[in-house]
Amino acid sequence: MIVTWLDGRDNSWFNDLYAQRVDANGAIQWPANGVRIIPTDAMTDASAASDGSGGLLVAWVAGLSGDGDISAMRLAGDGSVATGWGPAGVVVCNNVDNQMNPVIASDGAGGAVVAWTDLRGVEQHIYAQRVDASGVVQWTANGIQVDPAGGYGVSLLPAGGGDTFAFWASVGAVYGQRLDNAGAPQWAASGVTVYPGGGDGQPDGDVLSAPDGLGGAIVAWPASGTGIEGTWSQRVDGAGANQWGTNGVGIVSLPTGHLPLSIDVAADGSGGGLFAWERRIDTSSGFHTDVYVQRVSAAGSPLLAANGVDVAATPERQRGPRVAPDGEGGFVVSWRDDRSFDEEIFTQRFDAAGVAQFPGDGVASFSNPGVQVAPLLAADRRRRNTRGMEREAQRPVRHPRPKAER
């Protein structure tokens, strides 16, 4: 597996993006303490994904705020820069206007598809570009416009056969498109409507997506309605048809001021979805955040308690959850937890019915001195447990705030 992280070892003002590869026996494969991926301090908002052949794909905003361009890098399986990509990466878009919030996914052939929010023109749009395995840009210079009428918060997923799913928010609605390896739309020219707007599912943040294991995608987003805030979701098949009704399903619905944060989504292995988030808990002395989970069936029915199950009902803060199937019909959640003096990583395993399997309010996955953050999960191939280390390769990982927390 390949693990990525933000690291401030060389600069107290900016974090650099590092990566390390670990084999199945836990042995480090790349240079000690990791490989620095992006050779510049003027980097923000990095996104990473597997290249599908043992290497790593990374996209980032190059340049200072207000004049950002999009660059990308591919590392080979040995941690070196892949042939043709160059030590500073490949320029994906350097249009004179500002570009931001890139995401990256494998193109299925060793290359990458990158999408971002672009401020060229009168309104912001979603643009995308494909870079082949040798680092050569394949589509129109500076990218193709994906959305027809403005958009933000794009999410990418490999769709199989060299195609790519893209999902984004726009004017209170959520849309999707399937692009082939030439950048041509495979669904309607204007995309498909994942959520039509209005009601309680209007998007209020970036769109997330995960493969549903059946050739389609599970799409989720933070949502706001009249007097409520929550999380909404839809399952879209490979042909672009909504599977959970016209409007999708509400995962959680809370009073205004309690918008779920740090939402994570994964397939449950049976065509359904797993969702985790942090939510505000008001107390007599203030508030803290707890982590909740929900499971939705392949037909779009929530299977656990309304508004989810609290994974650790302690008075300390829990945040930044990650969820993954355990390979045996249940699922595992890991999160950052403040119950000890240092912030640690805790984990809880649930059976298919949402009943906790580990003792108490979860177990410490990692509790060395100091602060541990940003857990990732992947199912153990032996189907006996889940390791709190890395998410499945198909799901891109974002590092949205590379400046050091101060």
C-alpha positions as a LaTeX table, in Angstrom:
\begin{tabular}{lrrr}
\hline
Residue & $x$ (\AA) & $y$ (\AA) & $z$ (\AA) \\
\hline
Met1 & 0.00 & 0.00 & 0.00 \\
Ile2 & 0.97 & 3.66 & $-0.38$ \\
Val3 & 0.39 & 6.14 & 2.44 \\
Thr4 & 0.46 & 9.92 & 1.90 \\
Trp5 & 0.71 & 12.67 & 4.51 \\
Leu6 & 1.48 & 16.34 & 5.06 \\
Asp7 & 4.86 & 16.98 & 6.65 \\
Gly8 & 6.40 & 20.18 & 8.05 \\
Arg9 & 9.93 & 18.88 & 8.65 \\
Asp10 & 11.53 & 21.44 & 6.31 \\
Asn11 & 9.33 & 24.48 & 6.79 \\
Ser12 & 7.31 & 25.68 & 9.77 \\
Trp13 & 4.98 & 27.70 & 7.53 \\
Phe14 & 4.16 & 25.19 & 4.79 \\
Asn15 & 3.64 & 21.44 & 4.90 \\
Asp16 & 5.06 & 19.31 & 2.10 \\
Leu17 & 3.35 & 16.22 & 0.70 \\
Tyr18 & 5.22 & 12.97 & 1.40 \\
Ala19 & 4.50 & 9.35 & 0.57 \\
Gln20 & 5.72 & 5.91 & 1.60 \\
Arg21 & 5.07 & 2.43 & 0.25 \\
Val22 & 4.67 & $-0.49$ & 2.65 \\
Asp23 & 4.58 & $-4.13$ & 1.52 \\
Ala24 & 2.22 & $-6.84$ & 2.80 \\
Asn25 & 4.62 & $-7.68$ & 5.63 \\
Gly26 & 4.84 & $-4.10$ & 6.87 \\
Ala27 & 8.32 & $-3.46$ & 5.44 \\
Ile28 & 9.14 & 0.04 & 4.20 \\
Gln29 & 9.83 & 0.02 & 0.43 \\
Trp30 & 10.82 & 3.62 & $-0.30$ \\
Pro31 & 13.53 & 5.76 & 1.34 \\
Ala32 & 13.33 & 6.12 & 5.12 \\
Asn33 & 10.85 & 8.78 & 6.25 \\
Gly34 & 9.17 & 8.90 & 2.85 \\
Val35 & 9.51 & 10.57 & $-0.53$ \\
Arg36 & 8.81 & 14.28 & $-0.95$ \\
Ile37 & 6.38 & 14.39 & $-3.85$ \\
Ile38 & 5.96 & 18.06 & $-4.72$ \\
Pro39 & 9.21 & 20.06 & $-5.03$ \\
Thr40 & 7.83 & 23.51 & $-4.17$ \\
Asp41 & 6.50 & 25.35 & $-1.14$ \\
Ala42 & 3.99 & 27.23 & $-3.32$ \\
Met43 & 1.62 & 24.24 & $-3.27$ \\
Thr44 & $-1.90$ & 23.95 & $-1.92$ \\
Asp45 & $-4.84$ & 21.55 & $-1.98$ \\
Ala46 & $-3.21$ & 18.27 & $-3.02$ \\
Ser47 & $-5.18$ & 15.16 & $-4.03$ \\
Ala48 & $-3.73$ & 11.65 & $-4.38$ \\
Ala49 & $-4.84$ & 8.32 & $-5.84$ \\
Ser50 & $-3.37$ & 4.98 & $-6.90$ \\
Asp51 & $-2.22$ & 4.69 & $-10.53$ \\
Gly52 & $-3.49$ & 1.10 & $-10.58$ \\
Ser53 & $-0.04$ & $-0.43$ & $-11.09$ \\
Gly54 & 1.72 & 0.09 & $-7.77$ \\
Gly55 & 2.47 & 3.79 & $-8.15$ \\
Leu56 & 0.89 & 7.05 & $-7.03$ \\
Leu57 & $-0.89$ & 9.92 & $-8.78$ \\
Val58 & $-0.97$ & 13.40 & $-7.24$ \\
Ala59 & $-2.54$ & 16.69 & $-8.34$ \\
Trp60 & $-2.15$ & 20.08 & $-6.67$ \\
Val61 & $-2.58$ & 23.82 & $-7.06$ \\
Ala62 & 0.75 & 25.38 & $-8.03$ \\
Gly63 & 1.28 & 29.06 & $-7.28$ \\
Leu64 & 0.09 & 31.46 & $-4.64$ \\
Ser65 & $-3.53$ & 32.25 & $-3.77$ \\
Gly66 & $-5.38$ & 34.07 & $-6.54$ \\
Asp67 & $-3.13$ & 32.82 & $-9.37$ \\
Gly68 & $-3.26$ & 29.04 & $-9.01$ \\
Asp69 & $-2.50$ & 26.59 & $-11.81$ \\
Ile70 & $-2.99$ & 22.81 & $-11.76$ \\
Ser71 & $-0.06$ & 20.38 & $-11.87$ \\
Ala72 & 0.17 & 16.60 & $-11.52$ \\
Met73 & 2.80 & 14.00 & $-10.74$ \\
Arg74 & 3.11 & 10.24 & $-11.08$ \\
Leu75 & 5.45 & 8.19 & $-8.90$ \\
Ala76 & 6.46 & 4.74 & $-10.09$ \\
Gly77 & 6.27 & 1.68 & $-7.87$ \\
Asp78 & 9.79 & 2.28 & $-6.56$ \\
Gly79 & 9.01 & 5.86 & $-5.47$ \\
Ser80 & 10.85 & 7.53 & $-8.34$ \\
Val81 & 9.24 & 10.03 & $-10.69$ \\
Ala82 & 7.67 & 8.09 & $-13.56$ \\
Thr83 & 9.29 & 8.48 & $-16.96$ \\
Gly84 & 8.04 & 11.55 & $-18.81$ \\
Trp85 & 6.50 & 13.34 & $-15.83$ \\
Gly86 & 9.55 & 15.40 & $-14.88$ \\
Pro87 & 10.80 & 16.39 & $-11.41$ \\
Ala88 & 8.32 & 19.30 & $-11.16$ \\
Gly89 & 5.40 & 17.31 & $-12.52$ \\
Val90 & 3.21 & 18.03 & $-15.54$ \\
Val91 & 1.34 & 21.30 & $-16.05$ \\
Val92 & $-2.30$ & 20.30 & $-16.39$ \\
Cys93 & $-3.76$ & 23.82 & $-16.66$ \\
Asn94 & $-2.07$ & 27.22 & $-16.62$ \\
Asn95 & $-4.92$ & 29.38 & $-17.87$ \\
Val96 & $-4.48$ & 33.01 & $-16.83$ \\
Asp97 & $-7.47$ & 32.83 & $-14.46$ \\
Asn98 & $-7.45$ & 31.02 & $-11.12$ \\
Gln99 & $-7.84$ & 27.26 & $-10.78$ \\
Met100 & $-8.49$ & 25.49 & $-7.47$ \\
Asn101 & $-9.65$ & 22.34 & $-5.65$ \\
Pro102 & $-8.20$ & 19.65 & $-7.93$ \\
Val103 & $-9.08$ & 15.96 & $-7.65$ \\
Ile104 & $-7.37$ & 13.08 & $-9.41$ \\
Ala105 & $-8.23$ & 9.51 & $-10.40$ \\
Ser106 & $-6.58$ & 6.74 & $-12.39$ \\
Asp107 & $-7.49$ & 6.49 & $-16.08$ \\
Gly108 & $-7.09$ & 2.72 & $-15.92$ \\
Ala109 & $-3.99$ & 2.73 & $-18.13$ \\
Gly110 & $-1.32$ & 4.13 & $-15.81$ \\
Gly111 & $-2.27$ & 7.74 & $-16.42$ \\
Ala112 & $-4.61$ & 10.15 & $-14.67$ \\
Val113 & $-7.74$ & 12.21 & $-15.06$ \\
Val114 & $-7.67$ & 15.50 & $-13.15$ \\
Ala115 & $-10.66$ & 17.76 & $-12.51$ \\
Trp116 & $-10.83$ & 21.15 & $-10.80$ \\
Thr117 & $-12.89$ & 24.30 & $-10.26$ \\
Asp118 & $-11.92$ & 26.99 & $-12.78$ \\
Leu119 & $-12.64$ & 30.72 & $-12.60$ \\
Arg120 & $-12.10$ & 31.54 & $-16.28$ \\
Gly121 & $-15.05$ & 33.37 & $-17.83$ \\
Val122 & $-18.07$ & 34.91 & $-16.11$ \\
Glu123 & $-18.77$ & 32.04 & $-13.68$ \\
Gln124 & $-16.84$ & 29.13 & $-12.23$ \\
His125 & $-16.95$ & 25.80 & $-14.02$ \\
Ile126 & $-15.62$ & 22.27 & $-13.67$ \\
Tyr127 & $-12.78$ & 21.47 & $-16.07$ \\
Ala128 & $-10.93$ & 18.19 & $-16.59$ \\
Gln129 & $-7.80$ & 16.92 & $-18.30$ \\
Arg130 & $-6.30$ & 13.50 & $-18.96$ \\
Val131 & $-2.57$ & 12.81 & $-18.73$ \\
Asp132 & $-1.35$ & 9.49 & $-20.11$ \\
Ala133 & 1.08 & 7.10 & $-18.41$ \\
Ser134 & 4.04 & 8.92 & $-20.00$ \\
Gly135 & 3.01 & 12.34 & $-18.74$ \\
Val136 & 1.55 & 13.65 & $-22.02$ \\
Val137 & $-1.60$ & 15.77 & $-21.88$ \\
Gln138 & $-4.35$ & 14.13 & $-23.99$ \\
Trp139 & $-7.28$ & 16.52 & $-24.14$ \\
Thr140 & $-7.67$ & 20.16 & $-25.19$ \\
Ala141 & $-4.99$ & 22.45 & $-23.75$ \\
Asn142 & $-6.02$ & 23.70 & $-20.29$ \\
Gly143 & $-8.82$ & 21.14 & $-20.10$ \\
Ile144 & $-12.36$ & 20.53 & $-21.24$ \\
Gln145 & $-15.42$ & 22.01 & $-19.57$ \\
Val146 & $-17.42$ & 19.25 & $-17.89$ \\
Asp147 & $-20.43$ & 21.11 & $-16.51$ \\
Pro148 & $-22.83$ & 23.11 & $-18.73$ \\
Ala149 & $-23.91$ & 25.81 & $-16.29$ \\
Gly150 & $-21.39$ & 26.35 & $-13.51$ \\
Gly151 & $-20.24$ & 23.99 & $-10.80$ \\
Tyr152 & $-18.05$ & 23.34 & $-7.77$ \\
Gly153 & $-17.04$ & 20.57 & $-5.37$ \\
Val154 & $-16.20$ & 17.97 & $-8.05$ \\
Ser155 & $-15.50$ & 14.31 & $-7.26$ \\
Leu156 & $-13.86$ & 11.78 & $-9.63$ \\
Leu157 & $-13.93$ & 7.97 & $-9.78$ \\
Pro158 & $-12.63$ & 5.40 & $-12.28$ \\
Ala159 & $-15.67$ & 3.98 & $-14.08$ \\
Gly160 & $-14.00$ & 1.02 & $-15.80$ \\
Gly161 & $-13.03$ & 0.56 & $-19.43$ \\
Gly162 & $-10.93$ & 3.72 & $-19.35$ \\
Asp163 & $-13.95$ & 5.89 & $-18.45$ \\
Thr164 & $-14.25$ & 8.28 & $-15.50$ \\
Phe165 & $-17.22$ & 9.35 & $-13.37$ \\
Ala166 & $-17.44$ & 13.04 & $-12.41$ \\
Phe167 & $-19.98$ & 14.44 & $-9.94$ \\
Trp168 & $-20.39$ & 18.08 & $-8.90$ \\
Ala169 & $-22.76$ & 20.59 & $-7.29$ \\
Ser170 & $-24.38$ & 23.55 & $-9.05$ \\
Val171 & $-27.09$ & 26.02 & $-7.98$ \\
Gly172 & $-28.72$ & 23.81 & $-5.34$ \\
Ala173 & $-28.51$ & 20.60 & $-7.38$ \\
Val174 & $-26.03$ & 17.75 & $-7.98$ \\
Tyr175 & $-25.04$ & 16.47 & $-11.42$ \\
Gly176 & $-22.90$ & 13.73 & $-12.93$ \\
Gln177 & $-21.16$ & 12.78 & $-16.15$ \\
Arg178 & $-19.26$ & 9.80 & $-17.51$ \\
Leu179 & $-16.27$ & 10.67 & $-19.71$ \\
Asp180 & $-14.49$ & 8.25 & $-22.00$ \\
Asn181 & $-10.69$ & 8.28 & $-22.40$ \\
Ala182 & $-11.00$ & 10.91 & $-25.13$ \\
Gly183 & $-12.99$ & 13.23 & $-22.86$ \\
Ala184 & $-16.29$ & 12.66 & $-24.68$ \\
Pro185 & $-19.48$ & 12.61 & $-22.56$ \\
Gln186 & $-21.07$ & 9.16 & $-22.36$ \\
Trp187 & $-24.30$ & 10.29 & $-20.73$ \\
Ala188 & $-26.46$ & 13.21 & $-21.85$ \\
Ala189 & $-24.41$ & 16.14 & $-23.13$ \\
Ser190 & $-25.46$ & 18.23 & $-20.13$ \\
Gly191 & $-24.89$ & 15.37 & $-17.70$ \\
Val192 & $-27.43$ & 13.55 & $-15.52$ \\
Thr193 & $-29.29$ & 15.00 & $-12.55$ \\
Val194 & $-28.26$ & 13.24 & $-9.35$ \\
Tyr195 & $-30.31$ & 15.60 & $-7.17$ \\
Pro196 & $-32.77$ & 18.01 & $-8.82$ \\
Gly197 & $-32.62$ & 20.87 & $-6.32$ \\
Gly198 & $-35.07$ & 22.23 & $-3.76$ \\
Gly199 & $-36.17$ & 20.30 & $-0.69$ \\
Asp200 & $-33.85$ & 19.24 & 2.09 \\
Gly201 & $-31.03$ & 17.77 & $-0.01$ \\
Gln202 & $-29.60$ & 20.95 & $-1.52$ \\
Pro203 & $-25.79$ & 20.68 & $-1.57$ \\
Asp204 & $-23.88$ & 22.72 & 1.00 \\
Gly205 & $-20.30$ & 21.63 & 0.29 \\
Asp206 & $-18.12$ & 19.36 & $-1.82$ \\
Val207 & $-19.55$ & 16.24 & $-3.43$ \\
Leu208 & $-18.10$ & 12.85 & $-2.44$ \\
Ser209 & $-18.28$ & 9.54 & $-4.30$ \\
Ala210 & $-17.24$ & 5.93 & $-3.95$ \\
Pro211 & $-17.56$ & 2.91 & $-6.27$ \\
Asp212 & $-20.69$ & 0.88 & $-5.48$ \\
Gly213 & $-19.07$ & $-2.41$ & $-6.50$ \\
Leu214 & $-21.66$ & $-2.90$ & $-9.26$ \\
Gly215 & $-20.24$ & $-0.64$ & $-11.95$ \\
Gly216 & $-21.79$ & 2.54 & $-10.60$ \\
Ala217 & $-21.17$ & 5.02 & $-7.82$ \\
Ile218 & $-22.50$ & 6.10 & $-4.45$ \\
Val219 & $-22.62$ & 9.90 & $-4.32$ \\
Ala220 & $-22.97$ & 11.92 & $-1.10$ \\
Trp221 & $-22.90$ & 15.57 & $-0.08$ \\
Pro222 & $-23.56$ & 17.85 & 2.91 \\
Ala223 & $-27.06$ & 19.26 & 2.51 \\
Ser224 & $-29.22$ & 22.09 & 3.78 \\
Gly225 & $-32.98$ & 22.59 & 3.72 \\
Thr226 & $-35.53$ & 24.72 & 5.52 \\
Gly227 & $-34.45$ & 24.73 & 9.15 \\
Ile228 & $-32.37$ & 21.57 & 8.83 \\
Glu229 & $-28.87$ & 20.49 & 7.84 \\
Gly230 & $-27.68$ & 17.00 & 7.06 \\
Thr231 & $-26.17$ & 14.56 & 4.58 \\
Trp232 & $-27.82$ & 13.35 & 1.39 \\
Ser233 & $-26.94$ & 10.52 & $-1.00$ \\
Gln234 & $-27.79$ & 8.88 & $-4.32$ \\
Arg235 & $-26.63$ & 5.71 & $-6.05$ \\
Val236 & $-26.05$ & 6.07 & $-9.80$ \\
Asp237 & $-25.54$ & 3.05 & $-12.06$ \\
Gly238 & $-23.02$ & 2.84 & $-14.89$ \\
Ala239 & $-25.57$ & 4.14 & $-17.39$ \\
Gly240 & $-26.29$ & 7.26 & $-15.34$ \\
Ala241 & $-29.66$ & 6.15 & $-13.91$ \\
Asn242 & $-30.53$ & 7.05 & $-10.31$ \\
Gln243 & $-31.13$ & 3.96 & $-8.18$ \\
Trp244 & $-32.47$ & 5.59 & $-5.00$ \\
Gly245 & $-35.42$ & 7.46 & $-6.48$ \\
Thr246 & $-35.41$ & 10.85 & $-8.12$ \\
Asn247 & $-34.29$ & 12.71 & $-5.00$ \\
Gly248 & $-31.98$ & 10.18 & $-3.33$ \\
Val249 & $-32.10$ & 9.50 & 0.40 \\
Gly250 & $-31.43$ & 11.54 & 3.51 \\
Ile251 & $-28.68$ & 10.01 & 5.63 \\
Val252 & $-28.97$ & 12.40 & 8.56 \\
Ser253 & $-31.19$ & 15.40 & 9.29 \\
Leu254 & $-30.29$ & 17.84 & 12.10 \\
Pro255 & $-31.35$ & 21.33 & 13.23 \\
Thr256 & $-29.69$ & 24.32 & 11.56 \\
Gly257 & $-26.25$ & 24.93 & 13.02 \\
His258 & $-25.42$ & 21.21 & 13.17 \\
Leu259 & $-24.21$ & 20.57 & 9.60 \\
Pro260 & $-22.39$ & 17.20 & 9.55 \\
Leu261 & $-18.65$ & 17.59 & 8.93 \\
Ser262 & $-15.86$ & 15.33 & 7.63 \\
Ile263 & $-18.30$ & 13.07 & 5.77 \\
Asp264 & $-16.90$ & 9.78 & 4.48 \\
Val265 & $-18.59$ & 7.26 & 2.19 \\
Ala266 & $-17.77$ & 3.71 & 1.08 \\
Ala267 & $-19.56$ & 0.76 & $-0.49$ \\
Asp268 & $-20.75$ & $-1.92$ & 1.92 \\
Gly269 & $-19.94$ & $-4.83$ & $-0.43$ \\
Ser270 & $-23.62$ & $-5.58$ & $-1.11$ \\
Gly271 & $-24.59$ & $-2.66$ & $-3.35$ \\
Gly272 & $-25.35$ & $-0.38$ & $-0.43$ \\
Gly273 & $-23.43$ & 2.45 & 1.21 \\
Leu274 & $-21.57$ & 3.15 & 4.44 \\
Phe275 & $-21.48$ & 6.69 & 5.77 \\
Ala276 & $-19.58$ & 8.30 & 8.64 \\
Trp277 & $-19.53$ & 11.91 & 9.83 \\
Glu278 & $-18.90$ & 14.12 & 12.82 \\
Arg279 & $-21.76$ & 16.11 & 14.35 \\
Arg280 & $-22.12$ & 18.74 & 17.02 \\
Ile281 & $-23.44$ & 17.63 & 20.43 \\
Asp282 & $-24.73$ & 20.49 & 22.59 \\
Thr283 & $-24.14$ & 20.25 & 26.33 \\
Ser284 & $-24.87$ & 22.42 & 29.37 \\
Ser285 & $-21.27$ & 23.67 & 29.30 \\
Gly286 & $-20.92$ & 24.12 & 25.54 \\
Phe287 & $-20.58$ & 21.46 & 22.86 \\
His288 & $-18.31$ & 18.76 & 21.48 \\
Thr289 & $-18.37$ & 16.61 & 18.35 \\
Asp290 & $-19.18$ & 12.89 & 18.15 \\
Val291 & $-18.75$ & 10.49 & 15.22 \\
Tyr292 & $-21.83$ & 8.77 & 13.79 \\
Val293 & $-22.33$ & 6.05 & 11.18 \\
Gln294 & $-25.18$ & 4.88 & 8.96 \\
Arg295 & $-25.62$ & 2.02 & 6.53 \\
Val296 & $-27.97$ & 2.19 & 3.54 \\
Ser297 & $-29.18$ & $-0.87$ & 1.63 \\
Ala298 & $-28.77$ & $-1.39$ & $-2.12$ \\
Ala299 & $-32.39$ & $-0.28$ & $-2.44$ \\
Gly300 & $-31.70$ & 2.99 & $-0.59$ \\
Ser301 & $-33.18$ & 2.20 & 2.82 \\
Pro302 & $-31.30$ & 3.29 & 5.98 \\
Leu303 & $-30.58$ & 0.16 & 8.02 \\
Leu304 & $-29.47$ & 1.62 & 11.34 \\
Ala305 & $-31.11$ & 4.04 & 13.77 \\
Ala306 & $-32.50$ & 7.32 & 12.43 \\
Asn307 & $-29.66$ & 9.86 & 12.10 \\
Gly308 & $-27.07$ & 7.12 & 12.63 \\
Val309 & $-25.31$ & 5.33 & 15.48 \\
Asp310 & $-22.91$ & 7.15 & 17.83 \\
Val311 & $-19.60$ & 5.26 & 17.64 \\
Ala312 & $-18.19$ & 6.63 & 20.93 \\
Ala313 & $-20.49$ & 8.40 & 23.37 \\
Thr314 & $-17.74$ & 10.04 & 25.39 \\
Pro315 & $-17.74$ & 13.73 & 26.41 \\
Glu316 & $-14.47$ & 14.38 & 24.54 \\
Arg317 & $-14.25$ & 15.42 & 20.90 \\
Gln318 & $-14.22$ & 12.85 & 18.09 \\
Arg319 & $-13.67$ & 13.92 & 14.50 \\
Gly320 & $-12.32$ & 13.03 & 11.04 \\
Pro321 & $-13.95$ & 9.59 & 10.66 \\
Arg322 & $-13.16$ & 7.03 & 7.97 \\
Val323 & $-15.35$ & 4.02 & 7.22 \\
Ala324 & $-14.73$ & 0.77 & 5.31 \\
Pro325 & $-16.37$ & $-2.66$ & 5.00 \\
Asp326 & $-14.79$ & $-5.42$ & 7.10 \\
Gly327 & $-15.20$ & $-8.13$ & 4.44 \\
Glu328 & $-17.64$ & $-10.12$ & 6.58 \\
Gly329 & $-20.83$ & $-8.10$ & 6.18 \\
Gly330 & $-20.00$ & $-5.49$ & 8.81 \\
Phe331 & $-17.88$ & $-2.36$ & 8.79 \\
Val332 & $-15.14$ & $-0.54$ & 10.67 \\
Val333 & $-14.81$ & 3.13 & 11.60 \\
Ser334 & $-11.63$ & 4.93 & 12.69 \\
Trp335 & $-11.45$ & 8.51 & 13.97 \\
Arg336 & $-9.40$ & 11.12 & 15.82 \\
Asp337 & $-10.21$ & 11.12 & 19.53 \\
Asp338 & $-9.42$ & 13.61 & 22.33 \\
Arg339 & $-10.23$ & 11.33 & 25.27 \\
Ser340 & $-6.57$ & 11.15 & 26.33 \\
Phe341 & $-4.17$ & 14.05 & 26.80 \\
Asp342 & $-2.94$ & 13.61 & 23.22 \\
Glu343 & $-5.20$ & 13.19 & 20.23 \\
Glu344 & $-5.14$ & 9.50 & 19.23 \\
Ile345 & $-6.65$ & 7.23 & 16.58 \\
Phe346 & $-9.51$ & 5.01 & 17.81 \\
Thr347 & $-11.37$ & 2.27 & 15.95 \\
Gln348 & $-14.69$ & 0.45 & 16.34 \\
Arg349 & $-16.03$ & $-2.52$ & 14.41 \\
Phe350 & $-19.75$ & $-3.06$ & 13.81 \\
Asp351 & $-21.69$ & $-6.08$ & 12.59 \\
Ala352 & $-24.22$ & $-5.82$ & 9.75 \\
Ala353 & $-26.90$ & $-4.65$ & 12.19 \\
Gly354 & $-24.76$ & $-1.83$ & 13.55 \\
Val355 & $-23.89$ & $-3.50$ & 16.86 \\
Ala356 & $-20.42$ & $-2.58$ & 18.18 \\
Gln357 & $-17.98$ & $-5.51$ & 18.32 \\
Phe358 & $-15.00$ & $-3.97$ & 20.13 \\
Pro359 & $-15.11$ & $-3.18$ & 23.85 \\
Gly360 & $-16.38$ & 0.12 & 25.24 \\
Asp361 & $-16.22$ & 3.17 & 23.02 \\
Gly362 & $-13.68$ & 1.74 & 20.60 \\
Val363 & $-10.05$ & 0.73 & 20.94 \\
Ala364 & $-6.90$ & 2.78 & 20.44 \\
Ser365 & $-5.40$ & 1.87 & 17.07 \\
Phe366 & $-2.40$ & 4.07 & 17.65 \\
Ser367 & $-1.51$ & 5.81 & 20.90 \\
Asn368 & 2.12 & 6.87 & 20.81 \\
Pro369 & 3.02 & 10.23 & 22.42 \\
Gly370 & 2.08 & 13.21 & 20.33 \\
Val371 & $-0.89$ & 13.84 & 18.06 \\
Gln372 & $-2.11$ & 11.38 & 15.41 \\
Val373 & $-4.47$ & 12.57 & 12.68 \\
Ala374 & $-6.19$ & 11.58 & 9.41 \\
Pro375 & $-6.78$ & 7.82 & 9.69 \\
Leu376 & $-7.44$ & 5.83 & 6.51 \\
Leu377 & $-8.94$ & 2.35 & 6.20 \\
Ala378 & $-8.86$ & $-0.66$ & 3.90 \\
Ala379 & $-10.24$ & $-4.16$ & 4.33 \\
Asp380 & $-7.68$ & $-6.87$ & 5.18 \\
Arg381 & $-7.53$ & $-9.34$ & 2.28 \\
Arg382 & $-7.73$ & $-12.17$ & 4.79 \\
Arg383 & $-11.21$ & $-10.88$ & 5.71 \\
Arg384 & $-10.50$ & $-11.10$ & 9.42 \\
Asn385 & $-10.11$ & $-7.48$ & 10.33 \\
Thr386 & $-9.57$ & $-4.02$ & 8.92 \\
Arg387 & $-6.33$ & $-2.14$ & 9.25 \\
Gly388 & $-6.49$ & 1.53 & 10.20 \\
Met389 & $-3.94$ & 2.61 & 7.62 \\
Glu390 & $-5.16$ & 3.11 & 4.06 \\
Arg391 & $-8.38$ & 3.46 & 2.09 \\
Glu392 & $-9.10$ & 1.38 & $-1.02$ \\
Ala393 & $-7.03$ & 2.52 & $-3.98$ \\
Gln394 & $-10.06$ & 3.52 & $-6.09$ \\
Arg395 & $-11.01$ & 6.29 & $-3.71$ \\
Pro396 & $-8.82$ & 9.41 & $-4.08$ \\
Val397 & $-7.44$ & 10.97 & $-0.91$ \\
Arg398 & $-7.48$ & 14.74 & $-0.49$ \\
His399 & $-5.12$ & 16.86 & 1.59 \\
Pro400 & $-7.04$ & 20.15 & 1.37 \\
Arg401 & $-5.06$ & 22.24 & 3.90 \\
Pro402 & $-1.33$ & 21.82 & 3.39 \\
Lys403 & $-0.37$ & 24.92 & 5.40 \\
Ala404 & 0.72 & 23.97 & 8.87 \\
Glu405 & $-1.90$ & 24.29 & 11.59 \\
Arg406 & $-0.80$ & 27.00 & 13.98 \\
\hline
\end{tabular}
